[in-house]
């Protein structure tokens, strides 16, 4: 039987590498490079005795770097390693890719309203430097002489964020409501650093605002007219 010639590994590895360079999709390209590098490592191990350890070591370093980049690509494209709350929040950011969302997530602060009298999020016609999203529960909203409740799944403060103007309503999160918030300036800086992310975020918030403007609130959307709610909203305004 003819002995296997390790030299063929060089040709095979080179062929894989050439195929990798012809691939435009980065994930597949990186995988092909890793596979071809392992073929080269096999050659360095078999071609001489003792094996070419220096070449094997440097090749393994190349594999490690490519595997690290592959991990980043996977995180950029999937919801892998997101918690249940983070997945729920990601569902609200439908215009963002998983990678863009992970950047936003680094600026996210998670809160639960603990004040028995309610936590004021925004005050009507006052500057606001924060953007909010209601994760669980309903908040009370007072705009001029109109008062209603806004359920979970809505952003708060998007007008002030998009138009860089004063807020249009006083919003209060009752005890137990879960919400997240972002510093508006930090979020804008992130959008300027990553223009595609900034455009996607503005499109999302504009869509959320349009949804609110076209929604008609039914009588049962009104907040209960309790004295505590009235006093709280008067104090906030």
XYZ file of C-alpha atoms in Angstrom:
237
model
C 0.000 0.000 0.000
C 1.304 3.426 -0.916
C 2.201 5.533 2.111
C 0.328 8.746 2.640
C 2.382 11.746 1.527
C 1.950 14.659 4.000
C 2.768 17.056 1.150
C -0.809 16.594 -0.077
C -1.982 18.336 3.087
C -0.286 21.501 1.867
C -2.242 21.386 -1.383
C -5.473 20.564 0.416
C -4.980 23.354 2.960
C -4.130 25.820 0.196
C -7.244 24.807 -1.736
C -9.413 25.417 1.329
C -7.740 28.769 1.892
C -8.354 29.823 -1.713
C -12.000 28.804 -1.365
C -12.236 30.860 1.820
C -10.881 33.956 0.077
C -13.554 33.535 -2.598
C -16.345 33.629 0.015
C -17.827 37.054 0.754
C -19.874 35.994 3.802
C -17.627 36.552 6.819
C -18.894 33.708 8.999
C -18.284 31.057 6.324
C -14.947 32.644 5.421
C -13.698 32.431 9.011
C -14.815 28.815 9.358
C -12.973 27.860 6.176
C -9.811 29.605 7.396
C -9.950 27.679 10.685
C -10.412 24.360 8.866
C -7.554 25.078 6.456
C -5.287 26.072 9.362
C -5.963 22.752 11.081
C -4.950 21.000 7.854
C -1.668 22.947 7.904
C -1.179 21.975 11.556
C -1.582 18.316 10.598
C 1.102 18.794 7.942
C 3.502 20.471 10.394
C 2.995 17.552 12.780
C 3.508 14.761 10.210
C 6.107 16.145 7.826
C 9.120 15.866 10.127
C 10.216 14.160 13.308
C 10.106 15.917 15.660
C 7.102 17.959 14.446
C 7.445 21.653 13.551
C 6.275 22.898 16.943
C 6.961 26.575 16.241
C 4.758 26.466 13.155
C 2.094 24.509 15.048
C 2.088 27.000 17.910
C 1.748 30.053 15.657
C -0.985 28.316 13.659
C -2.892 27.589 16.868
C -2.675 31.281 17.729
C -4.255 32.073 14.371
C -7.006 29.556 15.096
C -7.640 31.115 18.511
C -7.982 34.605 17.037
C -10.360 33.398 14.341
C -12.457 31.470 16.876
C -12.707 34.609 19.016
C -13.890 36.619 15.998
C -16.336 33.823 15.115
C -17.803 34.056 18.617
C -18.280 37.808 18.166
C -19.996 37.261 14.812
C -22.365 34.713 16.347
C -23.233 37.129 19.156
C -23.796 39.873 16.576
C -26.323 37.723 14.716
C -28.133 35.737 17.388
C -29.873 36.162 20.749
C -27.435 33.730 22.325
C -26.679 34.427 26.014
C -29.466 36.993 26.379
C -31.529 36.670 29.549
C -35.326 36.336 29.380
C -35.753 40.046 30.196
C -33.172 40.994 27.586
C -34.935 38.842 24.977
C -38.232 40.524 25.852
C -36.616 43.923 25.436
C -34.964 42.876 22.168
C -38.393 42.003 20.757
C -39.294 45.681 21.173
C -36.251 46.768 19.168
C -37.471 45.193 15.943
C -35.473 47.526 13.699
C -32.133 46.624 15.336
C -29.939 43.607 14.691
C -28.862 41.499 17.696
C -25.407 43.095 17.501
C -26.825 46.624 17.506
C -29.118 45.727 20.378
C -26.181 44.443 22.442
C -24.574 47.875 22.123
C -27.778 49.531 23.333
C -27.990 46.958 26.125
C -24.699 48.188 27.577
C -26.387 51.556 28.261
C -29.585 50.047 29.661
C -30.545 50.499 33.309
C -33.223 48.237 34.788
C -35.685 49.578 37.349
C -38.756 48.654 39.322
C -40.963 51.373 40.809
C -40.637 51.082 44.589
C -42.281 54.311 45.714
C -45.785 53.545 47.057
C -46.949 56.885 45.655
C -45.498 56.198 42.211
C -42.260 57.081 40.422
C -42.314 60.133 38.149
C -40.623 59.389 34.828
C -41.249 62.646 32.950
C -42.871 65.988 33.689
C -44.898 67.816 31.070
C -43.165 70.684 29.280
C -39.877 70.124 31.097
C -36.506 69.031 29.699
C -35.817 65.298 29.928
C -32.475 63.626 29.485
C -33.784 60.055 29.574
C -35.674 57.597 27.393
C -37.847 54.892 28.995
C -39.475 51.613 27.997
C -42.248 50.003 30.040
C -41.460 46.323 30.564
C -44.328 45.272 32.838
C -47.379 47.097 34.160
C -49.190 50.256 33.106
C -48.193 53.839 33.831
C -50.387 56.901 34.234
C -50.069 59.686 31.682
C -51.363 63.230 32.023
C -51.261 65.527 29.014
C -52.876 68.914 29.560
C -56.266 68.045 31.083
C -56.337 64.510 29.720
C -55.382 61.544 31.829
C -55.041 57.924 30.677
C -52.934 54.835 31.204
C -50.208 53.526 28.939
C -49.610 49.742 29.016
C -46.334 47.884 28.884
C -44.581 47.620 25.541
C -44.364 51.370 24.988
C -41.549 53.888 25.006
C -41.787 57.032 27.092
C -39.922 60.238 26.279
C -39.401 59.444 22.597
C -40.640 62.883 21.474
C -38.054 64.631 23.640
C -35.393 62.220 22.377
C -36.154 62.491 18.664
C -36.922 66.212 18.506
C -34.615 67.303 21.333
C -37.447 69.223 22.937
C -39.358 69.341 26.203
C -41.538 66.406 27.160
C -45.193 66.422 26.148
C -46.715 64.703 29.192
C -46.287 63.849 32.847
C -45.829 60.116 33.295
C -45.910 58.199 36.575
C -45.016 54.543 37.150
C -47.134 53.057 39.986
C -45.637 50.741 42.583
C -44.335 47.508 41.056
C -44.089 48.667 37.444
C -40.906 47.439 35.764
C -39.193 49.724 33.279
C -35.814 50.409 31.729
C -34.193 53.704 30.920
C -31.322 55.150 28.943
C -29.405 58.389 29.175
C -30.425 60.276 26.025
C -27.037 61.871 25.388
C -25.238 58.516 25.695
C -27.746 56.917 23.336
C -27.309 59.717 20.774
C -23.525 59.409 20.985
C -23.850 55.682 20.328
C -25.993 56.447 17.288
C -23.442 58.942 15.989
C -20.639 56.408 16.437
C -22.687 53.726 14.643
C -24.882 55.558 12.077
C -26.806 52.440 11.025
C -27.746 51.826 14.652
C -28.750 55.481 15.095
C -30.969 55.403 12.002
C -32.573 52.125 13.085
C -33.268 53.493 16.566
C -34.788 56.721 15.239
C -36.968 54.706 12.863
C -38.143 52.552 15.771
C -39.024 55.502 17.998
C -40.726 57.350 15.144
C -42.833 54.262 14.482
C -43.705 54.019 18.189
C -44.740 57.670 18.226
C -46.870 57.259 15.092
C -48.595 54.274 16.691
C -49.521 56.369 19.707
C -50.774 59.269 17.593
C -53.048 56.999 15.561
C -54.353 55.101 18.596
C -57.665 56.090 20.123
C -57.868 55.524 23.860
C -61.147 54.021 24.999
C -62.981 55.146 28.143
C -61.662 52.139 30.045
C -58.111 53.334 29.324
C -58.650 56.190 31.756
C -56.813 55.961 35.054
C -58.945 55.603 38.192
C -59.675 59.073 39.489
C -58.350 58.485 42.993
C -57.333 61.360 45.232
C -53.830 59.867 45.559
C -53.372 59.846 41.775
C -54.649 63.411 41.460
C -52.336 64.671 44.196
C -49.351 62.848 42.713
C -49.930 64.189 39.212
C -50.546 67.714 40.498
C -47.301 67.569 42.464
C -45.441 66.207 39.426
C -46.841 68.942 37.188
